[in-house]
CSV table of C-alpha atoms and ligand atoms in Angstrom, one decimal:
chain,number,residue,atom,x,y,z
A,1,UNK,CA,-55.1,151.9,197.4
A,2,UNK,CA,-51.8,152.0,199.4
A,3,UNK,CA,-48.5,151.3,197.6
A,4,UNK,CA,-44.9,151.3,198.6
A,5,UNK,CA,-42.7,153.2,196.1
A,6,UNK,CA,-39.3,154.8,195.6
A,7,UNK,CA,-39.9,158.5,195.3
A,8,UNK,CA,-37.6,161.1,194.0
A,9,UNK,CA,-38.5,164.3,195.7
A,10,UNK,CA,-36.6,166.8,193.6
A,11,UNK,CA,-34.0,166.8,190.8
A,12,UNK,CA,-30.8,165.0,191.9
A,13,UNK,CA,-32.3,163.9,195.2
A,14,UNK,CA,-31.9,160.2,196.3
A,15,UNK,CA,-34.7,157.6,196.1
A,16,UNK,CA,-36.8,157.5,199.3
A,17,UNK,CA,-39.1,154.6,200.1
A,18,UNK,CA,-42.6,156.0,200.9
A,19,UNK,CA,-46.1,154.8,201.2
A,20,UNK,CA,-48.4,156.5,198.7
A,21,UNK,CA,-52.0,156.4,197.5
A,22,UNK,CA,-52.6,155.0,194.0
A,23,UNK,CA,-55.9,155.6,192.0
A,24,UNK,CA,-58.1,152.7,191.1
A,25,UNK,CA,-58.2,151.9,187.3
A,26,UNK,CA,-60.5,154.0,185.2
A,27,UNK,CA,-61.7,153.4,181.7
A,28,UNK,CA,-58.9,151.8,179.6
A,29,UNK,CA,-56.6,151.3,182.5
A,30,UNK,CA,-55.2,148.3,184.3
A,31,UNK,CA,-53.7,147.9,187.8
A,32,UNK,CA,-50.6,145.7,187.8
A,33,UNK,CA,-49.1,144.1,190.9
A,34,UNK,CA,-45.4,144.6,190.2
A,35,UNK,CA,-43.3,141.5,190.8
A,36,UNK,CA,-40.0,143.0,189.8
A,37,UNK,CA,-38.7,146.1,187.9
A,38,UNK,CA,-35.4,146.4,186.1
A,39,UNK,CA,-33.3,149.5,186.6
A,40,UNK,CA,-32.2,151.2,183.4
A,41,UNK,CA,-29.6,153.9,182.7
A,42,UNK,CA,-32.6,156.2,181.7
A,43,UNK,CA,-33.9,156.1,185.3
A,44,UNK,CA,-30.6,157.6,186.5
A,45,UNK,CA,-30.3,160.2,183.8
A,46,UNK,CA,-33.9,161.3,184.4
A,47,UNK,CA,-33.3,161.7,188.1
A,48,UNK,CA,-30.5,164.1,187.1
A,49,UNK,CA,-32.6,166.1,184.6
A,50,UNK,CA,-31.8,164.7,181.2
A,51,UNK,CA,-35.5,163.8,180.6
A,52,UNK,CA,-38.1,166.4,181.7
A,53,UNK,CA,-40.0,164.2,184.2
A,54,UNK,CA,-41.6,166.5,186.8
A,55,UNK,CA,-40.8,165.8,190.5
A,56,UNK,CA,-41.7,164.7,193.0
A,57,UNK,CA,-42.2,161.5,191.0
A,58,UNK,CA,-41.8,157.8,190.8
A,59,UNK,CA,-39.4,156.4,188.1
A,60,UNK,CA,-39.0,152.8,186.9
A,61,UNK,CA,-39.9,151.6,183.4
A,62,UNK,CA,-39.0,148.0,183.2
A,63,UNK,CA,-41.9,146.5,185.2
A,64,UNK,CA,-43.4,143.1,185.1
A,65,UNK,CA,-46.2,141.7,187.2
A,66,UNK,CA,-49.8,140.4,187.4
A,67,UNK,CA,-52.9,142.3,186.4
A,68,UNK,CA,-55.1,142.5,189.4
A,69,UNK,CA,-57.9,144.8,188.2
A,70,UNK,CA,-59.0,146.5,185.0
A,71,UNK,CA,-61.2,149.5,184.3
A,72,UNK,CA,-64.2,149.8,182.1
A,73,UNK,CA,-63.9,148.9,178.4
A,74,UNK,CA,-60.7,146.8,178.9
A,75,UNK,CA,-60.8,143.6,176.9
A,76,UNK,CA,-57.1,142.9,176.0
A,77,UNK,CA,-56.1,141.8,179.4
A,78,UNK,CA,-57.9,140.5,182.5
A,79,UNK,CA,-57.0,139.9,186.1
A,80,UNK,CA,-54.6,137.1,186.6
A,81,UNK,CA,-52.7,137.8,183.3
A,82,UNK,CA,-48.9,137.9,183.6
A,83,UNK,CA,-47.6,141.0,181.8
A,84,UNK,CA,-44.6,143.0,180.9
A,85,UNK,CA,-45.4,146.7,180.8
A,86,UNK,CA,-44.5,148.0,177.3
A,87,UNK,CA,-44.0,151.5,176.1
A,88,UNK,CA,-47.1,153.7,176.0
A,89,UNK,CA,-48.2,155.4,172.8
A,90,UNK,CA,-51.2,157.4,171.6
A,91,UNK,CA,-52.3,154.8,169.0
A,92,UNK,CA,-53.7,157.6,166.8
A,93,UNK,CA,-50.7,159.6,165.3
A,94,UNK,CA,-49.2,158.7,161.9
A,95,UNK,CA,-46.3,156.7,163.3
A,96,UNK,CA,-48.5,154.7,165.7
A,97,UNK,CA,-50.8,153.9,162.8
A,98,UNK,CA,-47.9,152.9,160.6
A,99,UNK,CA,-46.8,150.3,163.2
A,100,UNK,CA,-44.0,152.3,164.7
A,101,UNK,CA,-45.4,153.2,168.2
A,102,UNK,CA,-41.8,153.8,169.6
A,103,UNK,CA,-41.9,156.9,167.5
A,104,UNK,CA,-45.3,158.1,168.7
A,105,UNK,CA,-45.7,161.8,168.0
A,106,UNK,CA,-46.6,162.3,171.6
A,107,UNK,CA,-43.7,160.2,172.9
A,108,UNK,CA,-42.2,162.9,175.2
A,109,UNK,CA,-45.5,163.3,177.0
A,110,UNK,CA,-46.1,159.5,177.0
A,111,UNK,CA,-42.8,158.7,178.6
A,112,UNK,CA,-42.2,161.6,181.0
A,113,UNK,CA,-45.2,163.9,181.1
A,114,UNK,CA,-45.7,162.8,184.8
A,115,UNK,CA,-49.3,161.7,184.4
A,116,UNK,CA,-51.7,159.8,182.2
A,117,UNK,CA,-51.4,160.2,178.4
A,118,UNK,CA,-54.9,158.9,177.5
A,119,UNK,CA,-58.4,158.4,178.9
A,120,UNK,CA,-60.8,160.7,180.8
A,121,UNK,CA,-58.1,161.6,183.4
A,122,UNK,CA,-55.4,162.4,180.7
A,123,UNK,CA,-52.7,164.6,182.2
A,124,UNK,CA,-53.5,163.7,185.8
A,125,UNK,CA,-51.1,161.8,188.1
A,126,UNK,CA,-52.3,158.6,189.7
A,127,UNK,CA,-50.2,158.9,192.9
A,128,UNK,CA,-50.6,161.1,196.0
A,129,UNK,CA,-48.9,161.4,199.4
A,130,UNK,CA,-51.1,160.5,202.4
A,131,UNK,CA,-51.8,164.2,202.9
A,132,UNK,CA,-53.1,164.5,199.3
A,133,UNK,CA,-50.2,166.3,197.6
A,134,UNK,CA,-49.7,164.9,194.1
A,135,UNK,CA,-46.7,162.7,193.2
A,136,UNK,CA,-46.0,162.4,189.5
A,137,UNK,CA,-46.7,158.9,188.0
A,138,UNK,CA,-46.7,157.2,184.6
A,139,UNK,CA,-43.0,157.4,183.9
A,140,UNK,CA,-42.9,155.5,180.6
A,141,UNK,CA,-46.6,154.9,181.3
A,142,UNK,CA,-45.8,152.8,184.4
A,143,UNK,CA,-43.6,154.3,187.3
A,144,UNK,CA,-42.7,150.7,188.3
A,145,UNK,CA,-40.4,151.4,191.3
A,146,UNK,CA,-43.5,150.6,193.2
A,147,UNK,CA,-45.5,147.6,194.5
A,148,UNK,CA,-48.4,148.5,192.1
A,149,UNK,CA,-48.6,150.4,188.9
A,150,UNK,CA,-51.5,151.9,187.1
A,151,UNK,CA,-51.1,151.6,183.4
A,152,UNK,CA,-52.9,152.0,180.1
A,153,UNK,CA,-54.1,148.5,179.4
A,154,UNK,CA,-53.2,148.5,175.7
A,155,UNK,CA,-49.5,149.0,176.6
A,156,UNK,CA,-49.4,145.6,178.4
A,157,UNK,CA,-47.8,142.6,176.8
A,158,UNK,CA,-49.2,139.3,178.1
A,159,UNK,CA,-46.5,136.6,178.6
A,160,UNK,CA,-46.9,132.9,179.2
A,161,UNK,CA,-47.7,131.9,182.8
A,162,UNK,CA,-44.7,129.6,183.0
A,163,UNK,CA,-42.2,132.3,182.0
A,164,UNK,CA,-40.1,133.6,184.9
A,165,UNK,CA,-42.0,136.9,185.5
A,166,UNK,CA,-39.4,138.4,187.9
A,167,UNK,CA,-36.8,138.3,185.1
A,168,UNK,CA,-38.9,139.8,182.3
A,169,UNK,CA,-39.2,143.5,183.2
A,170,UNK,CA,-36.0,144.4,181.4
A,171,UNK,CA,-37.5,143.2,178.2
A,172,UNK,CA,-39.6,146.3,178.3
A,173,UNK,CA,-36.7,148.6,177.6
A,174,UNK,CA,-32.9,147.9,177.9
A,175,UNK,CA,-32.7,144.3,176.7
A,176,UNK,CA,-35.3,145.0,173.9
A,177,UNK,CA,-33.4,148.1,172.9
A,178,UNK,CA,-30.2,146.2,172.1
A,179,UNK,CA,-31.9,143.1,170.5
A,180,UNK,CA,-34.5,145.2,168.6
A,181,UNK,CA,-31.7,147.4,167.1
A,182,UNK,CA,-30.4,144.2,165.5
A,183,UNK,CA,-33.7,142.5,164.6
A,184,UNK,CA,-35.7,145.5,163.5
A,185,UNK,CA,-33.2,148.3,162.5
A,186,UNK,CA,-30.1,146.6,161.1
A,187,UNK,CA,-31.3,143.1,160.0
A,188,UNK,CA,-27.7,142.0,159.2
A,189,UNK,CA,-27.4,140.0,156.0
A,190,UNK,CA,-25.5,136.8,155.4
A,191,UNK,CA,-21.7,137.1,156.0
A,192,UNK,CA,-21.9,140.7,157.3
A,193,UNK,CA,-19.8,142.3,160.0
A,194,UNK,CA,-21.1,144.2,163.0
A,195,UNK,CA,-19.3,146.0,165.8
A,196,UNK,CA,-20.9,146.9,169.2
A,197,UNK,CA,-19.4,149.8,171.1
A,198,UNK,CA,-20.2,149.4,174.8
A,199,UNK,CA,-21.2,145.9,176.0
A,200,UNK,CA,-23.3,146.7,179.1
A,201,UNK,CA,-26.8,145.2,179.2
A,202,UNK,CA,-27.9,146.9,176.0
A,203,UNK,CA,-24.8,146.0,174.0
A,204,UNK,CA,-24.7,142.4,175.3
A,205,UNK,CA,-28.3,142.0,174.3
A,206,UNK,CA,-27.2,143.2,170.8
A,207,UNK,CA,-24.4,140.7,170.7
A,208,UNK,CA,-26.9,137.9,171.7
A,209,UNK,CA,-29.2,139.0,169.0
A,210,UNK,CA,-26.4,139.3,166.4
A,211,UNK,CA,-25.5,135.7,167.1
A,212,UNK,CA,-29.0,134.8,166.1
A,213,UNK,CA,-28.5,136.6,162.7
A,214,UNK,CA,-26.4,135.5,159.7
A,215,UNK,CA,-23.7,138.0,160.5
A,216,UNK,CA,-20.4,136.2,160.7
A,217,UNK,CA,-18.2,138.8,162.3
A,218,UNK,CA,-19.4,140.2,165.7
A,219,UNK,CA,-16.9,142.6,167.4
A,220,UNK,CA,-17.4,143.8,170.9
A,221,UNK,CA,-15.6,147.0,172.1
A,222,UNK,CA,-15.4,148.0,175.7
A,223,UNK,CA,-13.1,149.2,178.5
A,224,UNK,CA,-14.1,146.5,181.0
A,225,UNK,CA,-12.3,143.2,180.4
A,226,UNK,CA,-15.0,141.3,182.3
A,227,UNK,CA,-17.6,142.6,179.9
A,228,UNK,CA,-15.6,141.6,176.9
A,229,UNK,CA,-15.3,138.1,178.3
A,230,UNK,CA,-19.0,137.9,178.7
A,231,UNK,CA,-19.5,139.3,175.1
A,232,UNK,CA,-17.4,136.4,173.8
A,233,UNK,CA,-19.5,133.9,175.8
A,234,UNK,CA,-22.6,135.5,174.2
A,235,UNK,CA,-21.4,135.3,170.7
A,236,UNK,CA,-18.8,138.0,169.9
A,237,UNK,CA,-16.2,136.6,167.5
A,238,UNK,CA,-13.7,139.3,168.3
A,239,UNK,CA,-13.2,141.7,171.2
A,240,UNK,CA,-11.3,145.0,171.4
A,241,UNK,CA,-10.2,146.6,174.7
A,242,UNK,CA,-10.1,150.3,174.1
A,243,UNK,CA,-7.0,151.0,176.1
A,244,UNK,CA,-5.0,148.4,174.2
A,245,UNK,CA,-5.8,149.5,170.7
A,246,UNK,CA,-7.4,152.2,168.6
A,247,UNK,CA,-10.8,150.6,168.2
A,248,UNK,CA,-11.5,152.0,164.7
A,249,UNK,CA,-8.2,150.7,163.4
A,250,UNK,CA,-8.8,147.4,165.0
A,251,UNK,CA,-12.3,147.1,163.5
A,252,UNK,CA,-10.8,147.8,160.0
A,253,UNK,CA,-8.0,145.2,160.6
A,254,UNK,CA,-10.4,142.5,161.8
A,255,UNK,CA,-12.9,143.1,158.9
A,256,UNK,CA,-10.3,143.7,156.3
A,257,UNK,CA,-11.9,147.2,155.8
A,258,UNK,CA,-14.8,148.9,157.4
A,259,UNK,CA,-17.6,147.0,159.2
A,260,UNK,CA,-21.0,146.8,157.6
A,261,UNK,CA,-22.8,147.8,160.8
A,262,UNK,CA,-21.8,149.7,164.0
A,263,UNK,CA,-23.9,150.0,167.1
A,264,UNK,CA,-23.2,152.8,169.6
A,265,UNK,CA,-24.5,151.8,173.0
A,266,UNK,CA,-22.5,154.1,175.3
A,267,UNK,CA,-23.9,157.6,174.7
A,268,UNK,CA,-20.3,158.9,175.0
A,269,UNK,CA,-19.8,161.5,172.3
A,270,UNK,CA,-16.2,160.6,171.2
A,271,UNK,CA,-17.4,157.0,170.9
A,272,UNK,CA,-20.2,158.1,168.6
A,273,UNK,CA,-17.6,159.3,166.2
A,274,UNK,CA,-15.6,156.1,166.5
A,275,UNK,CA,-18.7,154.0,165.7
A,276,UNK,CA,-19.5,156.2,162.7
A,277,UNK,CA,-15.9,155.9,161.5
A,278,UNK,CA,-16.0,152.1,161.8
A,279,UNK,CA,-18.4,151.7,158.9
A,280,UNK,CA,-17.7,152.7,155.3
A,281,UNK,CA,-19.6,153.1,152.0
A,282,UNK,CA,-23.3,152.0,152.4
A,283,UNK,CA,-22.5,151.0,156.0
A,284,UNK,CA,-25.0,151.8,158.8
A,285,UNK,CA,-24.1,153.2,162.3
A,286,UNK,CA,-27.0,153.0,164.7
A,287,UNK,CA,-27.1,155.3,167.7
A,288,UNK,CA,-28.6,153.7,170.8
A,289,UNK,CA,-26.9,155.0,174.0
A,290,UNK,CA,-28.4,158.1,175.6
A,291,UNK,CA,-26.0,161.1,175.8
A,292,UNK,CA,-26.7,164.0,178.2
A,293,UNK,CA,-29.5,166.4,177.0
A,294,UNK,CA,-28.2,168.9,174.5
A,295,UNK,CA,-25.1,166.8,173.5
A,296,UNK,CA,-24.0,167.2,169.8
A,297,UNK,CA,-21.7,165.1,167.7
A,298,UNK,CA,-19.6,165.6,164.5
A,299,UNK,CA,-19.1,163.4,161.5
A,300,UNK,CA,-16.5,163.3,158.7
A,301,UNK,CA,-18.5,164.9,155.8
A,302,UNK,CA,-17.0,163.2,152.8
A,303,UNK,CA,-17.1,159.6,154.1
A,304,UNK,CA,-20.6,160.1,155.2
A,305,UNK,CA,-21.6,161.2,151.7
A,306,UNK,CA,-20.5,157.8,150.5
A,307,UNK,CA,-23.9,156.2,151.2
A,308,UNK,CA,-23.3,155.9,154.9
A,309,UNK,CA,-26.3,155.9,157.1
A,310,UNK,CA,-26.2,157.2,160.7
A,311,UNK,CA,-29.6,156.5,162.4
A,312,UNK,CA,-31.0,156.6,165.8
A,313,UNK,CA,-33.2,153.9,167.3
A,314,UNK,CA,-35.5,154.0,170.4
A,315,UNK,CA,-36.4,151.0,172.5
A,316,UNK,CA,-35.5,148.6,169.7
A,317,UNK,CA,-38.1,150.0,167.4
A,318,UNK,CA,-41.1,147.9,166.3
A,319,UNK,CA,-44.0,146.8,168.5
A,320,UNK,CA,-43.5,145.8,172.1
A,321,UNK,CA,-45.8,142.8,171.8
A,322,UNK,CA,-43.8,141.2,168.9
A,323,UNK,CA,-40.4,142.0,170.3
A,324,UNK,CA,-41.0,141.1,173.9
A,325,UNK,CA,-42.9,137.9,172.9
A,326,UNK,CA,-40.0,136.9,170.7
A,327,UNK,CA,-37.4,137.4,173.4
A,328,UNK,CA,-39.4,135.5,176.0
A,329,UNK,CA,-39.6,132.5,173.6
A,330,UNK,CA,-36.0,132.7,172.6
A,331,UNK,CA,-35.0,132.8,176.3
A,332,UNK,CA,-37.2,129.8,177.0
A,333,UNK,CA,-35.4,128.0,174.1
A,334,UNK,CA,-32.0,128.8,175.7
A,335,UNK,CA,-31.0,131.0,172.7
A,336,UNK,CA,-31.2,134.4,174.5
A,337,UNK,CA,-29.6,134.0,177.9
A,338,UNK,CA,-30.2,137.5,179.2
A,339,UNK,CA,-30.9,136.2,182.7
A,340,UNK,CA,-27.1,135.9,183.1
A,341,UNK,CA,-27.0,139.8,183.2
A,342,UNK,CA,-29.5,140.1,186.1
A,343,UNK,CA,-28.9,140.5,189.8
A,344,UNK,CA,-31.9,140.8,192.1
A,345,UNK,CA,-32.3,143.4,194.9
A,346,UNK,CA,-35.2,144.3,197.2
A,347,UNK,CA,-36.9,147.6,196.4
A,348,UNK,CA,-35.5,149.0,199.7
A,349,UNK,CA,-32.0,148.3,198.5
A,350,UNK,CA,-32.3,150.5,195.4
A,351,UNK,CA,-29.3,152.6,196.4
A,352,UNK,CA,-27.1,149.5,196.6
A,353,UNK,CA,-28.4,148.3,193.2
A,354,UNK,CA,-27.5,151.7,191.7
A,355,UNK,CA,-24.1,151.8,193.2
A,356,UNK,CA,-23.3,148.2,192.0
A,357,UNK,CA,-24.5,149.2,188.5
A,358,UNK,CA,-22.4,152.4,188.5
A,359,UNK,CA,-19.3,150.5,189.5
A,360,UNK,CA,-19.9,148.0,186.8
A,361,UNK,CA,-20.3,145.1,189.2
A,362,UNK,CA,-23.8,144.3,187.9
A,363,UNK,CA,-25.1,144.7,184.4
A,364,UNK,CA,-28.9,144.6,184.9
A,365,UNK,CA,-30.1,145.2,188.5
A,366,UNK,CA,-33.7,144.1,189.0
A,367,UNK,CA,-35.7,145.2,192.0
A,368,UNK,CA,-38.1,142.7,193.6
A,369,UNK,CA,-41.2,144.0,195.3
A,370,UNK,CA,-42.3,142.3,198.6
A,371,UNK,CA,-46.0,141.9,198.9
B,401,ZN,ZN1,-48.8,158.1,168.6
B,402,ZN,ZN1,-34.8,152.2,179.7
């Protein structure tokens, strides 16, 4: 079938809107008519080579839409279902079987192999140019900067029909990443203190999630005053503007000592150190932001020995189905207002969306597909 997609021809090249051919669903696969797809920082760093997605290819990994066809053997979803496209995983490795599919042993291949992970056509792309030359697909199992996406049916998360489908794509990655790091990784205890370094879309989702926890001190650190104001509205009890104060000293002052938890959402290496230095004995610093490929960071050895944990988290950990379902319901209840971060653009305006995002004018751009 014909689809309209934003294609990246080669590394660093801009997105170009093209008409492509997409395969029909085979065994285990589902065809999703994309309603809207969020843009995540990972799309941009992949276009510039930080993830090894082969090009030409179609990016986009925060897609939501309606199932329009399924292949043989698919029973979990059926045409007409409203879905968010979750992360793909093999389902067979130790981590998948232990309920941690975000850490699938085949994750690299699943997210950016450029083709199907599973099924009889494993390894093959689903997209071609009209002349027949292949275009890589299945970025995060979906390549959702397109009017339709061919996905592995088991990765789909069915959402209620009355939920606002055009908003929900970002729950597949960015928003879940921030919220899941609080709900699944940190699980802050009563009266605890938590500092979030970088309150873009991921960090603000973390602040919203922290407000739903028994943590009583929630500190937001950023260099954009507008973002700090938003963080306060979403539940931060304190804010620190990095150019006005040393954030590590400020965190210690506010908490009367080190914080219990720090979340590093920037991927900026000097900030990683600040986040780690913000927690003390038995504290936990969780690394969330993506730094450029090959980046390294340093820690103070002695203070890390004191029971400190520095851990990474991907996509909010846990299962897509549980996390996305929870966030959809919390949003419906008015307790997780992530819609306030979203601005909509047409697929054809992807460059404007990226530019607005880079300039910090918009926190979560979402591309709407016209059908
Ligand atoms: Zn696996
Ligand atoms: Zn992402």
